[in-house]
CSV table of C-alpha atoms in Angstrom, one decimal:
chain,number,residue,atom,x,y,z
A,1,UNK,CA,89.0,120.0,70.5
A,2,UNK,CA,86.8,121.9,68.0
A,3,UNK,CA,85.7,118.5,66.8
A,4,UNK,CA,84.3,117.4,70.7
A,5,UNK,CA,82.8,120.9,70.9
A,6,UNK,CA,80.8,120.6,67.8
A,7,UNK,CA,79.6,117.1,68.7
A,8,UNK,CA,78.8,118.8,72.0
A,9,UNK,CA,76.5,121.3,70.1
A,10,UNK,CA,75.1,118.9,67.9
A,11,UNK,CA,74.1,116.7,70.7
A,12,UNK,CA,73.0,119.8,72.7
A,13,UNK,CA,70.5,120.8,69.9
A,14,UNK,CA,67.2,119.9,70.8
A,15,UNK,CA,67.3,120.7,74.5
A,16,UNK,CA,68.5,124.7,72.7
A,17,UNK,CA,65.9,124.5,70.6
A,18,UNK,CA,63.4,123.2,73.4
A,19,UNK,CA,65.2,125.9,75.6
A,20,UNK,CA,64.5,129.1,73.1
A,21,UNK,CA,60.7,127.7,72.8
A,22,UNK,CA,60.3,127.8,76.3
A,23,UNK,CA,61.9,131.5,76.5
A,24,UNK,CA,59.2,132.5,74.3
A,25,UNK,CA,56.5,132.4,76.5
A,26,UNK,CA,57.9,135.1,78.1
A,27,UNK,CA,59.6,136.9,75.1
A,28,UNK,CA,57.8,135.8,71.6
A,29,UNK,CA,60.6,136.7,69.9
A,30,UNK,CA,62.5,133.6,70.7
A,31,UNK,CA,59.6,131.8,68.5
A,32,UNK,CA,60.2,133.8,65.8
A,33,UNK,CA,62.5,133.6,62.7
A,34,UNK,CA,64.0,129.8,64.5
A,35,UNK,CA,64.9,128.6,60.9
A,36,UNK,CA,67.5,131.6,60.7
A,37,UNK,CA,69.5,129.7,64.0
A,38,UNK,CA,69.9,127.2,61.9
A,39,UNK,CA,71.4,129.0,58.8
A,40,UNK,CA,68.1,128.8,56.8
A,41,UNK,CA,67.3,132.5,55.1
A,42,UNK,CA,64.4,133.5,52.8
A,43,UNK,CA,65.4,135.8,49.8
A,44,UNK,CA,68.3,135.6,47.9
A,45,UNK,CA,70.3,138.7,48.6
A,46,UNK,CA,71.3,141.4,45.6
A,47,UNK,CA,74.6,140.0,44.3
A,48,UNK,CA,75.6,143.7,43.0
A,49,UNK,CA,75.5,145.4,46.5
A,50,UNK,CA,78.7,144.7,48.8
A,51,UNK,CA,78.1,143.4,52.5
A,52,UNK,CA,80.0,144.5,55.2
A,53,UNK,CA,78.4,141.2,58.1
A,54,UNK,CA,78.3,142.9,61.9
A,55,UNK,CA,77.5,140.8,64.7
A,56,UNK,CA,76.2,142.1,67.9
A,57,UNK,CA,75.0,140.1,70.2
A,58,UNK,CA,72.1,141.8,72.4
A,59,UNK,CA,70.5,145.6,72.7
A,60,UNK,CA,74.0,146.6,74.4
A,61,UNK,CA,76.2,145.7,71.9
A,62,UNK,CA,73.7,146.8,69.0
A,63,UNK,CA,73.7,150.1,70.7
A,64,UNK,CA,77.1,150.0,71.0
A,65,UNK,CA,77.5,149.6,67.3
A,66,UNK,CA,75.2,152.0,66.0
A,67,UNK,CA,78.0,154.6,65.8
A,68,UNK,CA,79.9,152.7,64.2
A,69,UNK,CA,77.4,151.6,61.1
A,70,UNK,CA,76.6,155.2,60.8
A,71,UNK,CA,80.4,155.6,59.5
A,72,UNK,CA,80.3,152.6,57.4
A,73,UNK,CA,77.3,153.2,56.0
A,74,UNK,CA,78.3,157.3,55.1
A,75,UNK,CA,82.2,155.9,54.2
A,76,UNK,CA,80.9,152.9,52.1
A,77,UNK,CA,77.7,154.0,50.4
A,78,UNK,CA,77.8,151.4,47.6
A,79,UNK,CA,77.5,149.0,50.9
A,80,UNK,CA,74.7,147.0,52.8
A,81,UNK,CA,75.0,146.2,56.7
A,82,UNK,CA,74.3,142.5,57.7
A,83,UNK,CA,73.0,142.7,61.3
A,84,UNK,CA,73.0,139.5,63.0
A,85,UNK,CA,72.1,139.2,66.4
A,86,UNK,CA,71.4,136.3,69.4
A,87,UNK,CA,68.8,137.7,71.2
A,88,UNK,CA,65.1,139.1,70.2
A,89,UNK,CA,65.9,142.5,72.0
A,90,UNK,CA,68.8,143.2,69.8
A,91,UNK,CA,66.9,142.4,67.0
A,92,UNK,CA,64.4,144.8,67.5
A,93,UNK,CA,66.9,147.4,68.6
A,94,UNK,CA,68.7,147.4,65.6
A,95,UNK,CA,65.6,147.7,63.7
A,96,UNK,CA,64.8,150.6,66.2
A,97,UNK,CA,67.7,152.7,65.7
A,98,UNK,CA,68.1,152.0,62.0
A,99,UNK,CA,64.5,152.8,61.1
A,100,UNK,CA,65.6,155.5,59.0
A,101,UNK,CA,68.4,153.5,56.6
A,102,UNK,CA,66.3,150.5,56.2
A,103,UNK,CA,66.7,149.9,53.2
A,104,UNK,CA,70.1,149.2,53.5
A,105,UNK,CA,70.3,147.2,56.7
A,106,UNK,CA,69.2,143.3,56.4
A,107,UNK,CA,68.4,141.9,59.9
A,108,UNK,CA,69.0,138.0,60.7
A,109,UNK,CA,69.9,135.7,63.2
A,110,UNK,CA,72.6,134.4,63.4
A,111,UNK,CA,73.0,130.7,63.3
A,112,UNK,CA,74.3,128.5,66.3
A,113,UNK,CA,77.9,128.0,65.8
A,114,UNK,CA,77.8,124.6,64.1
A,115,UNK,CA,80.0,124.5,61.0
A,116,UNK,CA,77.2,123.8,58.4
A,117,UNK,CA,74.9,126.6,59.3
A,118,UNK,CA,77.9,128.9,59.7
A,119,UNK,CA,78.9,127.5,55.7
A,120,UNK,CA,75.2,127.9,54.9
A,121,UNK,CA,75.1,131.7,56.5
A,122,UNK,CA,78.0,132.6,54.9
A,123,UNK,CA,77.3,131.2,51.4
A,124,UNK,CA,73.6,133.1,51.4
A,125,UNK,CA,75.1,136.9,51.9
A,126,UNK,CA,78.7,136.4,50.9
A,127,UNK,CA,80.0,139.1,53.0
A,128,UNK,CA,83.0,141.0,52.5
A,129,UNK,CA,84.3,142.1,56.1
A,130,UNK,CA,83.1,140.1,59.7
A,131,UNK,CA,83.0,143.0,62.4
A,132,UNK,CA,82.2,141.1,65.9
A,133,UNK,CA,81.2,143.4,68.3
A,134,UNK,CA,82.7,143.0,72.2
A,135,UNK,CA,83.4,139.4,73.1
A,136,UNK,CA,81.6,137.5,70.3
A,137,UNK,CA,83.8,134.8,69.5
A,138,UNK,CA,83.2,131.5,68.4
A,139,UNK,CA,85.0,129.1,67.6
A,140,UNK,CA,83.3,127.5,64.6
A,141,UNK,CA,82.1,130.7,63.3
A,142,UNK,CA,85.7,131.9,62.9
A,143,UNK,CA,87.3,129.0,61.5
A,144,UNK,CA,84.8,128.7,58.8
A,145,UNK,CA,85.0,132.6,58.0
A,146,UNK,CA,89.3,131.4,58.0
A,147,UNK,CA,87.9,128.9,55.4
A,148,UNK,CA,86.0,131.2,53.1
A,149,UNK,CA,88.7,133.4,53.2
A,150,UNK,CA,86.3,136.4,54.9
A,151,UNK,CA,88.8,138.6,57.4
A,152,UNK,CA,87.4,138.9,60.8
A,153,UNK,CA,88.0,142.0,63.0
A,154,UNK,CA,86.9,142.0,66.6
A,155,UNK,CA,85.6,146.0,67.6
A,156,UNK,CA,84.9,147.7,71.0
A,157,UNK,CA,86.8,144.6,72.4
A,158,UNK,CA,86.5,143.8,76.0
A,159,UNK,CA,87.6,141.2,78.6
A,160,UNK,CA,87.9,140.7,82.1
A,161,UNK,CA,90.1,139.0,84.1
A,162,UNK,CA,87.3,136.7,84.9
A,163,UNK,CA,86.5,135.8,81.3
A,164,UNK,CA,90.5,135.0,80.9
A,165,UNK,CA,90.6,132.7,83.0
A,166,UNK,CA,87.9,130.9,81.5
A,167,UNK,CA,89.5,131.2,78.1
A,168,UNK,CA,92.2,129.9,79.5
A,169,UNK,CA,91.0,126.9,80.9
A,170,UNK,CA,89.7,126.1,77.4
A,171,UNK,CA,92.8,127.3,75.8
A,172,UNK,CA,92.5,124.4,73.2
A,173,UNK,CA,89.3,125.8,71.7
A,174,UNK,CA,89.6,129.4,72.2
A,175,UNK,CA,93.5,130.2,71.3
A,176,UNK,CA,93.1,129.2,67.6
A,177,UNK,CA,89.5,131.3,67.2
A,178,UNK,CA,91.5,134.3,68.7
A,179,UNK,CA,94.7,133.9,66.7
A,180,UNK,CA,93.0,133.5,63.5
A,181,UNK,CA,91.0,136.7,64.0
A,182,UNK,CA,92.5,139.2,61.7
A,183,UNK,CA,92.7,142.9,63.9
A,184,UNK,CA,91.0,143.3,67.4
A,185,UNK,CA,90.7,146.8,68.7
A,186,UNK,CA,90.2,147.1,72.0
A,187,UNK,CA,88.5,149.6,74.0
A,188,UNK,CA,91.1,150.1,76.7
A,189,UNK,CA,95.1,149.0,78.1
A,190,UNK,CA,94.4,145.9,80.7
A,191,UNK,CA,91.2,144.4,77.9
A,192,UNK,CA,94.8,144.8,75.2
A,193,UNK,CA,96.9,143.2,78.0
A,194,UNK,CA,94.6,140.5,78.6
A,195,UNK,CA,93.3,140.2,74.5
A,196,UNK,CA,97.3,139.6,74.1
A,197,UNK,CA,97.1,136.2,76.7
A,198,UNK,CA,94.8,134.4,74.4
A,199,UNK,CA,97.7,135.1,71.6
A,200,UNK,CA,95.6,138.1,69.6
A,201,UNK,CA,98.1,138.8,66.4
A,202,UNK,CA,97.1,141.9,65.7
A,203,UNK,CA,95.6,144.5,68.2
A,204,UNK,CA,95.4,148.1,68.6
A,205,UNK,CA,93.7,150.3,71.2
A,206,UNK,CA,91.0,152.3,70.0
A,207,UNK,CA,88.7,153.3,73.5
A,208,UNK,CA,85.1,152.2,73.8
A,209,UNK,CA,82.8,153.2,70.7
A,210,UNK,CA,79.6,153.7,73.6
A,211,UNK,CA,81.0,157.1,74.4
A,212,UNK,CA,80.2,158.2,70.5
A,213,UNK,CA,76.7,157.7,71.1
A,214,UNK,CA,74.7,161.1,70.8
A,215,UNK,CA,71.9,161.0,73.2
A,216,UNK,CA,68.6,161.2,71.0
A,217,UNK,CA,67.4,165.1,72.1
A,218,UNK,CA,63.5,163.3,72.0
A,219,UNK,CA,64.8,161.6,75.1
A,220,UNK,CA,65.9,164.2,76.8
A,221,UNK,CA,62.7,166.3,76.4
A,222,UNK,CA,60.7,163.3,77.1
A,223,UNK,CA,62.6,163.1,80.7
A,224,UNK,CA,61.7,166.4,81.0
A,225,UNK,CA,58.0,165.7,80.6
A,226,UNK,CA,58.3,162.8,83.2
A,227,UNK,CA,60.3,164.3,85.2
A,228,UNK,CA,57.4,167.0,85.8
A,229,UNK,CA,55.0,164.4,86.3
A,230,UNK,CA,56.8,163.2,89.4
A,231,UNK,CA,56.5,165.8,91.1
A,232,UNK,CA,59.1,167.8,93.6
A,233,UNK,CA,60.3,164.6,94.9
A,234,UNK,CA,63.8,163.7,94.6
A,235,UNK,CA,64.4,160.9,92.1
A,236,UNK,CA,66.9,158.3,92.5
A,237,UNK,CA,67.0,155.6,89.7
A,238,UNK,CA,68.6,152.0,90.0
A,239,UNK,CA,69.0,151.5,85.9
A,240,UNK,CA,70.0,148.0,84.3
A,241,UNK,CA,69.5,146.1,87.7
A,242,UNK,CA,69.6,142.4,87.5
A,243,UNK,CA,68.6,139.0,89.1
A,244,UNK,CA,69.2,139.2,93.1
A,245,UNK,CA,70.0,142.9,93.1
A,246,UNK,CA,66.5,143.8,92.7
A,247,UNK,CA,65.7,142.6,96.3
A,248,UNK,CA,69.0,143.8,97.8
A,249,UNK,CA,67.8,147.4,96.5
A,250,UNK,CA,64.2,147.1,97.8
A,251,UNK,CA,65.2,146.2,101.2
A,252,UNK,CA,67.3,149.1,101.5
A,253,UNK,CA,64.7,151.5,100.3
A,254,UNK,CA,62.1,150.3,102.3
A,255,UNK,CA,64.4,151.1,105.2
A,256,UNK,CA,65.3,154.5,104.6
A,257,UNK,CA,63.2,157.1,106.7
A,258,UNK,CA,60.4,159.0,105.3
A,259,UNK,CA,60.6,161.2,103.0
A,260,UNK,CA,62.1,158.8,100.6
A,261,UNK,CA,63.2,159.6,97.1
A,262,UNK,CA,61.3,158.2,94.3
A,263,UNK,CA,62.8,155.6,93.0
A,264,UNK,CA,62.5,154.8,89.1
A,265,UNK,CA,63.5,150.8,88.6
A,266,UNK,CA,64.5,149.5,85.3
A,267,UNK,CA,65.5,145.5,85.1
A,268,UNK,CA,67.8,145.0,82.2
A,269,UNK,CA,66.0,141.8,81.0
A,270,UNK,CA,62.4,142.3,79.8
A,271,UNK,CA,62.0,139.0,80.6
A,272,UNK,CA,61.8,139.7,84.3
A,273,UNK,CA,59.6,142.8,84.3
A,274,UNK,CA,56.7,141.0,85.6
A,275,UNK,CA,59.0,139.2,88.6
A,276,UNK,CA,60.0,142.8,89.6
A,277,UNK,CA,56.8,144.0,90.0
A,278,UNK,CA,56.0,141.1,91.8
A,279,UNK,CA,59.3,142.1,94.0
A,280,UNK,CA,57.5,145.4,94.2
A,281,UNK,CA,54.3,144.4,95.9
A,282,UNK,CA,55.7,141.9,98.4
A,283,UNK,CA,57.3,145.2,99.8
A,284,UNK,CA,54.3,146.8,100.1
A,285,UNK,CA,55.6,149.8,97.7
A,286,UNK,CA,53.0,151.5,95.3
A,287,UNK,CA,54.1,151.5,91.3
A,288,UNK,CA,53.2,152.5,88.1
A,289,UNK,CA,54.8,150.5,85.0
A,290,UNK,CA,56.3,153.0,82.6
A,291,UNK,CA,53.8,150.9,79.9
A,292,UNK,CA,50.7,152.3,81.7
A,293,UNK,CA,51.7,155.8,81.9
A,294,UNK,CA,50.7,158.6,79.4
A,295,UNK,CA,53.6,161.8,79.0
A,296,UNK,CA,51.1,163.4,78.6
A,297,UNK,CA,49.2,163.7,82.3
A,298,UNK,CA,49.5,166.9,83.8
A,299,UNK,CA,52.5,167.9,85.4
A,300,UNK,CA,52.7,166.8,89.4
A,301,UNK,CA,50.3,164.0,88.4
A,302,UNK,CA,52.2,161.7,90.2
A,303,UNK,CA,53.7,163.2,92.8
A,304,UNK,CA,52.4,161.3,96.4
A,305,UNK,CA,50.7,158.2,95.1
A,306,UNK,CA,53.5,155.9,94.1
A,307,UNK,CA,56.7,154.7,95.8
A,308,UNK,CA,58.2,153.7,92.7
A,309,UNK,CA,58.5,154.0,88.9
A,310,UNK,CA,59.0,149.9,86.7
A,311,UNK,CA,60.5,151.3,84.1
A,312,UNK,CA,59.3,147.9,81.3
A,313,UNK,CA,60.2,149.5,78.3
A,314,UNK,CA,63.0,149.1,75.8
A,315,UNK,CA,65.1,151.8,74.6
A,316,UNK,CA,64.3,155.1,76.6
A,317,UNK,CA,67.0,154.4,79.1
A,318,UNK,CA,68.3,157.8,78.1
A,319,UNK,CA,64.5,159.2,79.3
A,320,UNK,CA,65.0,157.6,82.6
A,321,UNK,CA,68.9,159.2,83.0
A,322,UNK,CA,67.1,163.0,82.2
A,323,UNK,CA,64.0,162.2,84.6
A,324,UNK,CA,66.6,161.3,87.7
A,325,UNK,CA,68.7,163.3,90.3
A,326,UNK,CA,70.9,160.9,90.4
A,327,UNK,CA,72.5,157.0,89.3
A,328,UNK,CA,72.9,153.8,90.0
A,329,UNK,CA,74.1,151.5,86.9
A,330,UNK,CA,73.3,148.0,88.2
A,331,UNK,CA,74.9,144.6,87.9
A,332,UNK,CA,77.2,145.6,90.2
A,333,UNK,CA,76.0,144.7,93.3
A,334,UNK,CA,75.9,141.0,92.6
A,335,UNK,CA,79.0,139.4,91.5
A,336,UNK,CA,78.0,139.9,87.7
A,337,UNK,CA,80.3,142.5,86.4
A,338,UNK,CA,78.4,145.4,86.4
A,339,UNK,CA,77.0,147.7,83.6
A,340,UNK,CA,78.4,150.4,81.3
A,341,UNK,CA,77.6,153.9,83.0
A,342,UNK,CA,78.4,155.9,79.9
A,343,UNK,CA,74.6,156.9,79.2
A,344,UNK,CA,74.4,158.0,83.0
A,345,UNK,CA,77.6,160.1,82.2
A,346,UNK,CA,76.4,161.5,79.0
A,347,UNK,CA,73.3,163.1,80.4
A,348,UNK,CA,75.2,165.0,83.1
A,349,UNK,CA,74.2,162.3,86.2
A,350,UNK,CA,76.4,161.8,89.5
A,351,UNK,CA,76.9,157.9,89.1
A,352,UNK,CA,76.7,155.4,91.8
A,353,UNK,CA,77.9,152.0,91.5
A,354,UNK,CA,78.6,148.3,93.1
A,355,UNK,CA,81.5,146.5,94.4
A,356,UNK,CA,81.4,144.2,90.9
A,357,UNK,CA,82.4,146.0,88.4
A,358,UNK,CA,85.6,143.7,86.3
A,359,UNK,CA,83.5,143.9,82.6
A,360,UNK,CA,84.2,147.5,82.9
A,361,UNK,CA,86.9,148.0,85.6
A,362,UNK,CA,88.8,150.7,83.6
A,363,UNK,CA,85.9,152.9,82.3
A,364,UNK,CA,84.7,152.6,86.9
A,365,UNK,CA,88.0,153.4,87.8
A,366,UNK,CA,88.6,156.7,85.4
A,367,UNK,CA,84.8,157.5,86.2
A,368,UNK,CA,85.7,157.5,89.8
A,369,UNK,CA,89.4,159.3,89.4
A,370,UNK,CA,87.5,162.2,87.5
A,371,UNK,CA,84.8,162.3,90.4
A,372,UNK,CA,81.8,161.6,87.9
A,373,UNK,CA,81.3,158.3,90.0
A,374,UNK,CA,81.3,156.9,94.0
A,375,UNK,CA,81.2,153.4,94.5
A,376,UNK,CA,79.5,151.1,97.2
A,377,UNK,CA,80.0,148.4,99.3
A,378,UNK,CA,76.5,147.0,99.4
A,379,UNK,CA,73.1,148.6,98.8
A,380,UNK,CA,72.7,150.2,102.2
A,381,UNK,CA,75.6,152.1,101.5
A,382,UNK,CA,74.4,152.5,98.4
A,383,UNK,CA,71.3,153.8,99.5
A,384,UNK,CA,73.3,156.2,101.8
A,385,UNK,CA,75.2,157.6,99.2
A,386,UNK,CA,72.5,158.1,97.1
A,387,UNK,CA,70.6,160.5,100.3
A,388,UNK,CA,73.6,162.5,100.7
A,389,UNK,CA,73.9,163.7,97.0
A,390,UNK,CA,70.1,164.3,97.3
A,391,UNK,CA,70.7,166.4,100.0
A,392,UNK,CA,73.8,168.1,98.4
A,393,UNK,CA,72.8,170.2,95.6
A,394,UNK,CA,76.0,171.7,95.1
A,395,UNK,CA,77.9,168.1,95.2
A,396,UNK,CA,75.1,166.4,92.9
A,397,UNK,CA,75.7,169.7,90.4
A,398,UNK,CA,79.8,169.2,90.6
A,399,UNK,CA,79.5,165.4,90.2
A,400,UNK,CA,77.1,165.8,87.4
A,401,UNK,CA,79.0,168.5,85.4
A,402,UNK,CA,82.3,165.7,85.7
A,403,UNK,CA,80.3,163.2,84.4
A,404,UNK,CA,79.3,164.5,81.0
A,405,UNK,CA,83.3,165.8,80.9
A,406,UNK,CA,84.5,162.5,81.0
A,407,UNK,CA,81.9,161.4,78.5
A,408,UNK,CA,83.2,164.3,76.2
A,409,UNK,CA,86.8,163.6,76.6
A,410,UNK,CA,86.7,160.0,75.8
A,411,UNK,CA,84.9,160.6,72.0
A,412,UNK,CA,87.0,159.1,69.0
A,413,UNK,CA,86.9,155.4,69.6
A,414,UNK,CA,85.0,155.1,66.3
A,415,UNK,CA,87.2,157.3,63.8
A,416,UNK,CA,90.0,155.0,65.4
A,417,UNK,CA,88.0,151.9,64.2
A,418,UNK,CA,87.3,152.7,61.0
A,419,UNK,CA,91.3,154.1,60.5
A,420,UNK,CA,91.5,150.4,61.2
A,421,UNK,CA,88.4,149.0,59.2
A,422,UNK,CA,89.5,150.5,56.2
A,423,UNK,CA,92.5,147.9,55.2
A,424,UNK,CA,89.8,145.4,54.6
A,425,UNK,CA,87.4,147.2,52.6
């Protein structure tokens, strides 16, 4: 089966590469560094400094991780972090929050998971240790780290029930990638259960390394600062929304009976900035792009002349959270899975949420026991829910206070990883 599915690659390579020079004209970044994909890299790495490989996929699961390399890199500090990535945004991410240990963080690509750019990848930086990040497995990638003899561990894992079945139905391909991966720690009891159907070996739970991530205090202050530019008005943000649910969100706003909150908008793909605005004034709304506006204006500056807030920016997600009265983590009003709402949770925000939400069912569900969290059916309820807390000071205050409790009460998912990190290294 592995031998069909890396014909299928091979055979699929020029549309992927035709495909990532086509995303660039809307992200350069695709454009950029394309001999790395193919396990070409300049430089010849220092043989005397140890290389512990992590692989995260996009900004999520760099941001996910950053914890995580802290530790290594404090633990291990004879060490250097590989940081391979699939996506332009987590590249710059992990550049982002890394800034200040530069020097011992190398940035790459990582190839497409055909076994002699995997061979080639693995014999330029000779790493000691493979840390996946999430649900990064593939097939090739694993069986030639099984080759090299390089132990591969599989960290903040998650799966839905959705996924499994599609693992499943490729049982063939998948089962041997997931029984040769040395240790998976997963972040919670049904992702073990269902990490245990694709025949995992070894598997522990260690909880989900997001909710070690300190929220920078610049962020907070900068909320602040926008926060005061807004005005009096309410503020209701719809945070990490994605295709379709954009529209479904509008409509409902629109509808709502003056005075309406202001409503601060930020698409998960910076791809699709531009289409959102565009989404923005079909409905007749007034916005301002977060790129076009200066912290600095005087405070109220904003306060009647715009409808609605694009946040098109990368990384101040936190900034948005502070600047908001309340939150709705998005992908979960289409069938997509929905978002992590642990940033919403760790600055103190009453959390709203969508009917989807099976990438993080658990994490919802506790969210929702502990009253940090109300979900909706669709986004007029939403939209409903999100008036009432407005309206509710005292409710908005209770459901905030719960939400950065459970954030608090679910730290340690990293000391557990590296407890279990530490048998390879």
């Amino acid at each position: 089966m592995r031998l069909i599915y890396s014909l299928v690659w091979w055979l699929a390579l020029p549309i992927v590469l035709l495909r990532l020079w086509l995303r660039g004209r809307q992200e350069p970044g695709y454009r950029q560094h394309i001999f790395e994909r193919l396990g070409f890299y300049s430089g010849k790495p220092d043989r005397n400094t140890k290389t512990i490989w992590v692989h995260a996929v996009s900004a999520g699961e760099t941001r996910a991780a950053e914890p995580l390399i802290r530790a290594l890199l404090q633990r291990y500090p004879d060490h250097r972090i590989l940081l391979s990535h699939m996506t332009p945004t987590g590249r710059a991410t992990g550049i982002s929050l890394f800034s200040d240990v530069a020097g011992r963080i190398t940035p790459v690509f990582l190839p497409y998971d055909i076994d002699s750019m995997i061979r080639r990848f693995l014999r330029h930086f000779s790493p000691r240790l493979c840390i996946l990040i999430e649900t990064e497995v593939w097939p090739n990638l694993v069986a030639q780290c099984q080759r090299a003899r390089l132990p591969v561990t599989l960290v903040n894992a998650r799966l839905s029930e959705k996924s499994l079945k599609k693992a499943i139905k490729l049982a063939s391909l998948i089962l041997p990638a997931a029984r040769a991966i040395h240790y998976v720690a997963a972040q919670s009891g049904p992702d073990a259960e269902r990490l245990l159907k694709l025949d995992v070996q070894r598997l522990c739970v260690t909880g989900n390394m997001k909710f070690d991530v300190s929220p920078p205090p610049q962020m907070a202050e900068r909320g602040a600062r926008l926060r005061q530019q807004l005005g009096t008005r309410p503020v209701f943000i719809c945070a990490s929304t994605r295709d379709g649910e954009e529209e479904l969100i509008l409509k409902a706003f629109v509808a709502l009976a003056q005075p309406r909150p202001l409503l601060i908008l930020t698409p998960r793909h910076p791809q699709r900035f531009d289409q959102v605005a565009a989404m923005l004034t079909a409905h007749q709304l007034t916005y301002l792009r977060r790129s076009a506006l200066a912290l600095e204006q005087a405070p109220g500056a904003l306060a009647d002349t715009i409808d609605v807030v694009l946040g098109d920016s990368m990384g101040e997600m936190y900034m948005y959270y502070a600047a908001a009265d309340v939150a709705f983590v998005g992908g979960s009003l289409v069938n997509l899975g929905g978002h992590n709402l642990i940033e919403a949770c760790a600055m103190g925000k009453p959390v709203l949420t969508g009917p989807y939400t099976f990438n993080f069912s658990e994490i919802t569900e506790q969210a929702i026991a502990a009253k940090a969290a109300l979900r909706a059916a669709d986004a007029t309820e939403l939209m409903a829910l999100a008036q009432q807390l407005i309206a509710d000071q005292n409710k908005r205050n209770a459901m905030g206070n719960n939400a950065h409790a459970f954030f608090l009460q679910h730290q340690g998912a990293t000391a557990r990883t590296m407890q279990m990190l530490e048998q390879f290294l």
